[in-house]
Coordinates of C-alpha atoms in Angstrom, one line a residue:
M127 CA 105.2 202.1 176.7
D128 CA 107.0 205.3 177.6
A129 CA 108.2 207.9 174.8
A130 CA 111.8 206.7 174.8
S131 CA 110.9 203.2 173.9
L132 CA 108.4 204.4 171.3
L133 CA 111.1 206.6 169.9
R134 CA 113.5 203.7 169.5
Q135 CA 111.0 201.5 167.8
A136 CA 110.0 204.3 165.4
V137 CA 113.8 205.0 164.5
A138 CA 114.2 201.2 163.8
L139 CA 111.2 201.2 161.6
H140 CA 112.2 204.4 159.7
Q141 CA 115.6 202.9 158.8
Q142 CA 114.0 199.9 157.6
G143 CA 111.8 202.1 155.3
R144 CA 108.7 201.4 157.2
L145 CA 107.4 204.7 156.8
E146 CA 103.8 204.5 157.7
Q147 CA 104.5 202.5 160.9
A148 CA 107.4 204.8 162.0
R149 CA 105.2 207.8 161.4
E150 CA 102.4 206.6 163.5
L151 CA 104.8 205.9 166.4
Y152 CA 106.5 209.3 166.2
R153 CA 102.8 210.8 166.5
Q154 CA 102.4 208.5 169.6
V155 CA 105.6 210.0 171.0
L156 CA 104.6 213.5 170.5
A157 CA 101.4 212.9 172.1
L158 CA 103.4 212.0 175.2
D159 CA 106.0 214.8 174.9
P160 CA 104.9 217.4 172.2
R161 CA 108.4 219.1 172.3
Q162 CA 110.3 215.8 171.8
F163 CA 113.0 217.0 169.1
D164 CA 113.9 213.5 167.5
A165 CA 110.3 212.9 166.9
L166 CA 109.6 216.3 165.4
H167 CA 112.5 216.2 163.4
L168 CA 112.3 212.9 162.1
S169 CA 108.3 213.1 161.7
G170 CA 109.6 216.0 159.0
V171 CA 111.9 213.9 157.6
I172 CA 109.2 211.3 156.8
E173 CA 106.8 214.0 155.5
R174 CA 109.6 215.0 152.9
Q175 CA 109.9 211.2 152.0
R176 CA 106.3 210.9 151.6
G177 CA 106.3 213.9 149.1
D178 CA 104.9 216.7 151.5
P179 CA 107.7 219.2 151.8
A180 CA 105.4 221.9 153.2
Q181 CA 104.5 219.7 156.0
A182 CA 108.1 218.6 156.5
V183 CA 109.3 222.3 156.7
E184 CA 106.5 222.8 159.7
L185 CA 107.7 219.9 161.6
I186 CA 111.3 220.4 161.3
R187 CA 110.9 224.1 162.2
Q188 CA 109.2 223.2 165.3
S189 CA 112.1 221.0 166.1
L190 CA 114.5 223.7 165.9
Q191 CA 112.4 225.7 168.3
V192 CA 113.3 223.1 170.6
D193 CA 117.0 222.9 169.9
P194 CA 118.4 225.4 167.1
R195 CA 121.9 223.9 167.5
Q196 CA 121.3 220.8 165.6
A197 CA 123.2 220.9 162.1
R198 CA 121.2 217.8 160.8
A199 CA 117.9 219.4 161.2
H200 CA 118.9 222.7 159.5
C201 CA 120.5 220.5 156.7
N202 CA 117.0 218.5 156.3
L203 CA 115.1 221.8 156.5
G204 CA 117.1 223.2 153.6
A205 CA 116.3 220.1 151.5
A206 CA 112.7 220.4 152.1
L207 CA 112.7 224.1 151.3
Q208 CA 114.6 223.4 148.0
D209 CA 111.5 220.7 147.3
L210 CA 109.3 223.8 147.5
G211 CA 111.4 226.0 145.2
Q212 CA 112.7 228.3 147.9
A213 CA 116.4 228.0 147.1
E214 CA 117.6 231.1 148.7
A215 CA 115.8 230.0 152.1
A216 CA 117.3 226.6 151.5
L217 CA 120.9 228.1 150.9
Q218 CA 120.5 229.8 154.4
S219 CA 119.3 226.7 156.2
V220 CA 122.4 224.6 155.0
E221 CA 124.9 227.2 155.4
T222 CA 123.6 227.6 159.1
A223 CA 124.1 223.7 159.4
L224 CA 127.6 224.2 158.1
R225 CA 128.5 226.7 160.5
L226 CA 127.3 224.6 163.4
D227 CA 129.4 221.5 162.0
P228 CA 131.8 222.5 159.1
R229 CA 133.0 218.8 158.7
Y230 CA 129.4 217.9 157.8
A231 CA 129.5 216.2 154.3
L232 CA 125.9 215.9 153.5
A233 CA 125.4 219.6 154.1
W234 CA 128.0 220.4 151.7
N235 CA 126.4 218.0 149.1
N236 CA 123.0 219.8 149.8
R237 CA 124.7 223.3 149.6
G238 CA 126.1 222.2 146.2
N239 CA 122.4 221.3 145.2
T240 CA 120.9 224.4 146.1
L241 CA 123.8 226.5 144.6
R242 CA 123.3 224.7 141.2
R243 CA 119.6 225.4 141.4
L244 CA 120.5 229.2 141.7
G245 CA 122.8 228.9 138.8
R246 CA 125.9 229.7 140.8
L247 CA 127.8 226.8 139.2
P248 CA 131.4 227.1 140.2
E249 CA 130.4 227.8 143.8
S250 CA 128.3 224.7 143.6
L251 CA 131.3 222.8 142.2
D252 CA 133.4 223.8 145.1
S253 CA 130.6 222.4 147.7
Y254 CA 130.7 219.0 146.0
E255 CA 134.5 218.9 146.2
R256 CA 134.5 220.0 149.8
A257 CA 131.9 217.0 150.7
L258 CA 134.4 214.7 148.7
A259 CA 137.4 215.8 150.7
L260 CA 135.7 214.9 153.9
S261 CA 134.2 211.6 152.4
A262 CA 135.7 210.3 149.3
N263 CA 133.7 207.4 148.7
Y264 CA 130.2 209.4 148.6
P265 CA 128.4 208.6 145.3
E266 CA 125.8 211.2 145.5
A267 CA 128.3 214.2 145.6
W268 CA 130.3 212.3 142.7
C269 CA 127.1 212.3 140.7
H270 CA 125.9 216.0 141.6
R271 CA 129.6 217.0 140.7
A272 CA 129.0 215.3 137.3
I273 CA 125.8 216.9 136.5
V274 CA 127.5 220.4 137.4
L275 CA 130.6 219.6 135.2
N276 CA 128.4 218.8 132.3
D277 CA 126.4 222.0 133.1
L278 CA 130.0 223.9 132.8
G279 CA 130.8 222.2 129.6
R280 CA 133.6 220.2 131.1
H281 CA 132.2 217.0 129.9
G282 CA 135.4 214.6 130.1
D283 CA 135.5 215.6 133.9
A284 CA 131.8 214.8 134.2
A285 CA 132.0 211.6 132.6
A286 CA 135.0 210.6 135.1
S287 CA 133.1 212.0 138.0
A288 CA 129.9 210.0 137.0
E289 CA 132.3 206.8 136.7
Q290 CA 133.3 207.4 140.3
A291 CA 129.9 207.4 141.7
L292 CA 129.1 204.1 139.6
A293 CA 132.1 202.6 141.2
A294 CA 130.5 202.9 144.5
R295 CA 126.7 202.2 143.3
P296 CA 126.9 200.5 139.8
D297 CA 123.1 200.8 139.4
Y298 CA 122.9 204.7 140.4
A299 CA 120.4 205.8 137.7
D300 CA 121.3 209.5 138.2
A301 CA 125.1 208.8 137.6
L302 CA 124.3 206.5 134.7
Q303 CA 122.1 209.4 133.1
A304 CA 124.8 212.0 133.8
L305 CA 127.5 209.7 132.2
G306 CA 125.2 209.3 129.2
N307 CA 124.8 213.1 128.9
A308 CA 128.7 213.6 129.1
L309 CA 129.1 210.8 126.5
Q310 CA 126.5 212.4 124.3
A311 CA 128.3 215.7 124.4
L312 CA 131.6 214.2 123.7
D313 CA 130.1 212.6 120.5
R314 CA 130.4 209.1 121.9
F315 CA 126.9 208.6 120.9
A316 CA 126.8 204.5 121.1
Q317 CA 128.3 204.7 124.6
A318 CA 125.9 207.3 125.8
V319 CA 123.1 205.0 124.5
E320 CA 124.3 202.2 126.5
A321 CA 124.5 204.3 129.6
Y322 CA 121.0 205.6 129.0
D323 CA 119.8 201.9 128.8
A324 CA 121.7 200.8 132.0
A325 CA 119.7 204.1 133.6
L326 CA 116.5 202.8 132.7
T327 CA 116.7 199.5 134.4
S328 CA 117.0 201.2 137.7
A329 CA 115.6 204.4 137.3
A330 CA 112.2 205.5 139.0
P331 CA 109.3 205.5 136.6
A332 CA 109.0 209.2 137.2
R333 CA 112.4 209.7 135.8
Q334 CA 112.4 207.2 132.9
A335 CA 110.6 209.7 130.4
E336 CA 113.5 212.2 130.8
I337 CA 116.3 209.4 130.1
W338 CA 114.2 208.2 127.0
C339 CA 114.2 211.7 125.7
A340 CA 118.0 212.0 126.4
R341 CA 118.6 208.7 124.7
G342 CA 116.7 210.0 121.8
A343 CA 118.9 212.9 121.2
A344 CA 121.9 210.6 121.1
L345 CA 120.4 208.6 118.5
K346 CA 119.6 211.5 116.6
K347 CA 123.0 213.2 116.7
S348 CA 124.2 209.7 115.7
G349 CA 122.2 209.7 112.7
D350 CA 120.0 206.8 113.8
L351 CA 116.6 208.8 113.1
S352 CA 114.2 206.0 113.5
R353 CA 115.4 204.9 116.9
A354 CA 115.6 208.4 118.0
L355 CA 111.9 208.7 117.1
D356 CA 111.2 205.6 118.8
S357 CA 112.7 207.0 122.1
Y358 CA 110.8 210.0 122.0
E359 CA 107.7 208.2 121.5
H360 CA 108.5 206.0 124.6
A361 CA 109.2 209.4 126.7
L362 CA 105.6 210.3 125.4
R363 CA 103.9 207.3 126.5
L364 CA 105.3 207.6 130.2
R365 CA 104.6 211.4 130.2
P366 CA 102.0 212.4 127.4
D367 CA 102.6 216.1 128.4
Y368 CA 106.1 216.2 127.9
A369 CA 106.7 219.4 125.7
M370 CA 110.5 218.7 125.2
A371 CA 110.0 215.1 124.0
E372 CA 107.3 216.3 121.7
H373 CA 109.5 219.0 120.1
Y374 CA 112.4 216.7 119.7
R375 CA 110.0 214.2 118.2
A376 CA 108.9 216.8 115.7
N377 CA 112.4 217.4 114.9
A378 CA 113.0 213.9 114.2
L379 CA 110.0 213.5 111.9
R380 CA 111.3 216.5 110.1
A381 CA 114.5 215.0 109.5
L382 CA 112.9 211.6 108.3
G383 CA 111.0 213.9 105.7
R384 CA 107.8 213.1 107.2
R385 CA 106.5 216.9 106.7
E386 CA 102.7 216.6 107.8
A387 CA 103.7 214.3 110.7
A388 CA 106.3 217.0 111.8
I389 CA 103.9 219.9 111.4
A390 CA 101.3 218.4 113.7
A391 CA 104.2 217.5 116.2
Y392 CA 105.1 221.0 116.3
R393 CA 101.8 222.2 117.1
R394 CA 101.2 219.7 119.7
A395 CA 104.6 220.8 121.2
R396 CA 103.6 224.4 121.2
E397 CA 100.0 223.4 122.9
L398 CA 102.2 221.6 125.7
G399 CA 104.4 224.7 126.3
A400 CA 107.4 224.3 124.1
D401 CA 109.0 227.6 123.3
P402 CA 106.6 229.5 120.7
A403 CA 109.2 231.2 119.1
G404 CA 111.3 228.2 118.4
I405 CA 108.4 226.2 117.2
D406 CA 107.2 229.2 114.6
F407 CA 110.8 229.2 113.5
A408 CA 110.7 225.5 112.4
L409 CA 107.4 225.8 111.0
A410 CA 108.3 228.5 108.8
A411 CA 111.3 226.3 107.8
L412 CA 108.6 223.8 106.7
G413 CA 106.9 226.5 104.8
E414 CA 104.1 227.1 107.4
G415 CA 104.2 231.0 107.9
D416 CA 106.3 233.7 106.6
P417 CA 110.3 233.6 107.7
P418 CA 111.0 235.6 110.6
A419 CA 113.9 238.4 110.3
S420 CA 116.0 236.3 112.5
A421 CA 116.3 233.2 114.5
P422 CA 114.9 233.5 117.8
A423 CA 117.3 234.7 120.6
D424 CA 116.6 232.0 123.0
Y425 CA 116.8 229.3 120.2
V426 CA 120.3 230.4 119.4
K427 CA 121.4 230.8 122.9
G428 CA 120.2 227.4 123.9
L429 CA 121.8 225.7 120.8
F430 CA 125.3 227.2 121.5
D431 CA 125.2 226.8 125.1
Q432 CA 124.2 223.2 124.7
Y433 CA 127.4 222.6 122.1
A434 CA 130.0 224.7 123.9
G435 CA 131.9 222.1 125.1
H436 CA 132.6 220.3 122.2
F437 CA 131.7 223.0 119.3
D438 CA 135.2 223.4 117.9
R439 CA 135.9 219.9 117.8
H440 CA 132.5 218.8 116.0
L441 CA 132.7 222.0 113.8
V442 CA 136.5 221.7 112.6
G443 CA 136.8 217.9 112.8
V444 CA 133.4 216.7 111.7
L445 CA 131.9 219.2 109.7
G446 CA 135.1 220.4 108.0
Y447 CA 134.5 224.0 108.8
R448 CA 137.2 226.5 107.6
T449 CA 135.4 229.9 107.4
P450 CA 137.5 231.8 109.5
E451 CA 140.4 231.1 107.2
L452 CA 138.7 231.9 104.0
L453 CA 137.5 235.3 105.1
V454 CA 141.1 236.2 106.7
S455 CA 142.4 235.2 103.2
M456 CA 140.4 237.9 101.7
L457 CA 142.0 240.9 103.7
P458 CA 144.5 243.0 102.3
A459 CA 148.2 242.0 103.1
G460 CA 150.3 244.7 104.9
S461 CA 152.3 245.3 107.8
D462 CA 152.2 242.9 110.9
T463 CA 149.3 245.0 112.4
P464 CA 147.3 246.5 109.6
F465 CA 144.2 247.3 111.9
D466 CA 144.0 249.2 115.3
A467 CA 140.6 247.7 116.5
V468 CA 139.2 244.4 115.0
L469 CA 135.8 243.1 116.2
D470 CA 134.9 239.5 116.1
L471 CA 131.1 239.5 115.7
G472 CA 129.5 236.4 116.8
C473 CA 132.8 235.2 118.3
G474 CA 131.6 231.9 119.9
T475 CA 134.5 229.6 121.4
G476 CA 137.1 232.2 119.6
L477 CA 137.7 230.0 116.5
C478 CA 138.5 233.2 114.8
A479 CA 140.9 234.6 117.3
P480 CA 144.3 232.9 116.6
L481 CA 143.7 234.4 113.2
L482 CA 142.7 237.8 114.1
R483 CA 145.1 238.4 117.1
P484 CA 148.2 239.0 115.1
L485 CA 146.2 241.6 112.8
A486 CA 144.9 243.6 115.6
R487 CA 146.5 246.1 118.2
R488 CA 142.9 245.7 119.9
L489 CA 140.6 242.4 119.7
G490 CA 137.0 242.5 120.8
G491 CA 134.5 239.8 120.8
V492 CA 130.4 239.7 121.3
D493 CA 128.4 236.6 121.4
L494 CA 124.8 235.8 122.8
S495 CA 126.0 232.4 124.5
E496 CA 127.6 232.8 127.9
K497 CA 128.9 229.4 127.6
M498 CA 130.7 229.9 124.3
L499 CA 132.5 233.2 125.7
A500 CA 133.7 230.9 128.8
K501 CA 135.5 229.1 126.1
A502 CA 136.6 232.3 124.3
R503 CA 138.1 233.5 127.3
E504 CA 140.2 230.5 128.2
T505 CA 142.0 231.2 124.7
C506 CA 143.4 234.7 126.4
L507 CA 143.5 236.4 123.0
Y508 CA 140.6 239.0 123.2
D509 CA 141.1 242.3 124.9
E510 CA 137.5 242.6 125.6
L511 CA 134.5 240.2 125.4
A512 CA 130.6 240.9 125.6
C513 CA 127.7 238.5 126.2
A514 CA 124.8 240.3 123.9
D515 CA 122.6 240.2 120.9
I516 CA 125.3 241.5 118.2
V517 CA 122.6 243.9 116.6
A518 CA 121.6 245.3 120.0
W519 CA 125.1 245.6 121.0
L520 CA 126.1 247.6 117.7
D521 CA 123.4 250.1 118.3
G522 CA 124.6 253.6 119.0
R523 CA 128.4 252.6 118.4
Q524 CA 130.1 255.2 116.1
A525 CA 133.3 254.9 114.1
E526 CA 135.0 252.3 116.8
W527 CA 136.6 249.5 114.5
D528 CA 138.8 249.1 111.5
L529 CA 137.5 245.6 110.8
V530 CA 134.3 243.6 111.7
L531 CA 134.2 239.9 111.0
A532 CA 131.3 237.8 111.1
A533 CA 132.0 234.0 110.5
D534 CA 129.0 231.7 110.2
V535 CA 126.8 234.4 112.0
L536 CA 124.5 235.7 109.4
V537 CA 123.0 232.2 109.0
Y538 CA 121.0 233.0 112.1
I539 CA 119.8 236.4 110.7
G540 CA 117.6 236.6 107.7
E541 CA 116.8 240.6 107.2
L542 CA 120.4 242.1 107.2
G543 CA 119.7 245.5 106.7
K544 CA 119.5 246.7 110.3
L545 CA 122.8 244.8 111.0
F546 CA 124.6 246.3 108.0
E547 CA 123.4 249.8 108.8
R548 CA 124.8 249.1 112.6
V549 CA 128.1 247.7 111.3
A550 CA 128.7 250.7 108.9
R551 CA 128.3 253.1 111.6
A552 CA 130.7 251.4 114.0
L553 CA 133.2 251.1 111.2
R554 CA 135.8 253.9 110.8
P555 CA 136.2 255.6 107.6
G556 CA 137.8 253.0 105.2
G557 CA 136.9 250.1 107.7
R558 CA 135.9 246.6 106.3
F559 CA 133.1 244.1 107.0
A560 CA 134.0 240.4 106.2
F561 CA 131.4 237.8 106.6
S562 CA 130.1 234.5 105.2
V563 CA 126.4 233.8 104.1
E564 CA 124.9 230.6 103.0
T565 CA 123.7 230.8 99.2
L566 CA 120.2 230.7 98.4
A567 CA 119.6 228.6 95.6
Q568 CA 116.3 230.0 94.2
E569 CA 115.5 233.6 94.6
S570 CA 112.7 234.4 96.7
G571 CA 110.8 237.7 97.3
S572 CA 112.5 238.6 100.5
G573 CA 116.1 237.8 99.5
Y574 CA 116.4 235.2 102.1
A575 CA 114.9 231.9 103.6
I576 CA 115.2 229.3 106.2
T577 CA 116.8 226.2 105.2
A578 CA 115.8 222.7 106.4
S579 CA 118.8 222.9 109.0
N580 CA 116.9 226.0 110.6
R581 CA 119.7 228.4 109.1
F582 CA 119.1 231.3 106.6
A583 CA 120.5 231.3 103.2
H584 CA 120.6 234.4 101.3
A585 CA 120.5 235.6 97.6
P586 CA 123.9 237.2 96.4
A587 CA 121.7 240.2 94.9
Y588 CA 120.1 240.8 98.5
V589 CA 123.3 241.0 100.1
R590 CA 124.7 243.8 97.7
A591 CA 121.5 245.5 98.0
C592 CA 121.8 245.9 101.8
A593 CA 125.4 246.8 101.5
A594 CA 124.5 249.5 99.1
A595 CA 121.6 250.5 101.3
A596 CA 123.9 251.0 104.3
G597 CA 126.7 252.9 102.5
M598 CA 129.1 250.3 102.3
T599 CA 130.8 248.9 98.8
V600 CA 131.6 245.6 97.9
H601 CA 135.2 244.9 97.8
E602 CA 135.1 241.2 97.1
Q603 CA 132.8 238.4 96.6
R604 CA 133.6 234.7 96.4
D605 CA 131.8 231.5 96.3
A606 CA 132.9 229.0 98.9
V607 CA 132.4 225.7 100.6
L608 CA 131.5 226.6 104.2
R609 CA 131.1 223.1 105.7
Q610 CA 129.9 219.5 105.2
E611 CA 126.4 218.5 106.3
H612 CA 125.3 215.1 106.2
G613 CA 128.3 214.5 103.9
A614 CA 127.3 217.1 101.5
D615 CA 129.0 220.6 100.7
V616 CA 127.3 223.6 102.0
A617 CA 127.5 226.2 99.3
G618 CA 128.0 229.6 100.8
M619 CA 129.6 233.1 99.7
L620 CA 132.3 235.1 101.4
F621 CA 131.8 239.1 101.2
L622 CA 134.5 241.7 101.9
L623 CA 132.7 245.3 102.3
R624 CA 134.2 248.5 102.6
R625 CA 133.0 251.7 104.2
P626 CA 134.0 254.8 102.1

C-alpha cells in the first residue's frame, strides 16, 4: 500500500481508539515518507495517549519542522509539555496555536489549563470563557471553568459551571468531582457526597483515591466521623502512599477520640511526606511534644485559603461568632471618628471592617491568606491591605496606629511576648490594643496550650504578664463566649490594653 492509503487506515484506527494498530501503521507511513506531517504529528498524539509525553514532544516537534503553521500541532505540543511539568513552554506553544487560529476553542481551553497550573487564575478563567464563547456546548471547558472557580472561592458559580458540563456529559467524573468540591465548600455536605459517589462510578482507578479523600472531608465536616474514616481508608487501599488521606485519617481518628491510633496515623502521614510542621502541631495538641510558639504559617494559610469562600457564613451563621462586636463595644465612646489610624490585625475577609470603618479616618488590614484578603477587598472598606505574617509585618513599625484590633487571631499564636512588644511599638502614645483569646481552663507552665481544635488557649495571668512586659496596661478585661463548637460554648476573654 502507498503512504496515503496507510495513513487513512491509521487515522481510522486511531479514531476508533485502537492505538497500537494505528501506531504501527503510522510507523509504516514514516518508513515510506519520514517527513509526512500527519504521521509524525499523530504518532506524537498517540505517544501522549500511551503515557509517554517526552516521546510525544519529540515527534510533534519533528512534525512542526515539516510545517510550522499547523495550529493543532502547536496545541498538542503544549499539552504534552504540560504533562512534563514544563508549564511556561506549554503556554508558549498554545499561544502560538492561537496566533495561527484565534478561533481554536481547544487551544483556549488548553491555555486555561496551563495558566491554572501557573497560578494565574483570572487569566485561566478568561481563557475558558473564550473557549465557551466559541463552543457553548464544550463540557471540558465548563468543567475546567468550574475547577478554577472553586480555586477562586466562587463556589456557587463553580457548581453552576460543573452542572453545565454534566448536562452535556452526565457521567463526566471530573465535573462530578468539581461539583462535589463546590457543594462541600457551600456546606451542602449530603449533596457533595452524592456527587462524589456518582464520580466514583465513572472515574478511572487512578483518580478514585482523590475522590474518596474528598468524600471523607465532606463527611467529616458534616459530623459523620465514622463514614469519613471509612472513606479515607478506601483512599489508602487504592493508594497506600497517599499522604493527604493518611493525614485526614489521623484527623478523623483524633476527632473520634482514638488517641493512640491518631498518633500512629500522624506519624505515618509524616513519613509519607505530609507537612511536618502541621503534623508536629497536631501531635503537640495530643500531648506528644512541647507546644510550638505559634501555629505553622503554612497550616494557617492553607486553613483560611480553603474556607475563604464561605468563611463568613459558617463563622457567623453556624458558629454564632460575634467577637468583633464584643471587642468594639469595649472601645471608648466619643466623636464619630475617635481614631486617626486603625489596624485590623488578621483581618480575614473583613468581618470587622463595617464596625471599624466609622471609627477610623484610615483603616488598614493585614492577613496571611491572600484568598481571605480578596474577600476583604470586595468590601471596599479598607484603605490598605497587606498579605503577610502579622508578627513579621509589624517589625520595625513605630507609632503608626491609634488602635490595633485582633479578633480571633491570637488563637493561632501561643507565645504572645514578641507580638505584644511589636504592637506596643506600632501604637502611638495613648493607643489601644483590643483582642480576644480563648481561656485556658487549667494553668500550664508556659501560660498557653494547644486545644483539641488546634487552637491556642491562654491563661489570664500570662496575658497580663505579656502586656506588662511590653509596657502596656490592662484597661479592661472581660469574660465572653466567643463562638459555638460542636454545640458547646467556647469560653474566652476580651482585653483592651493601652500604651501609656
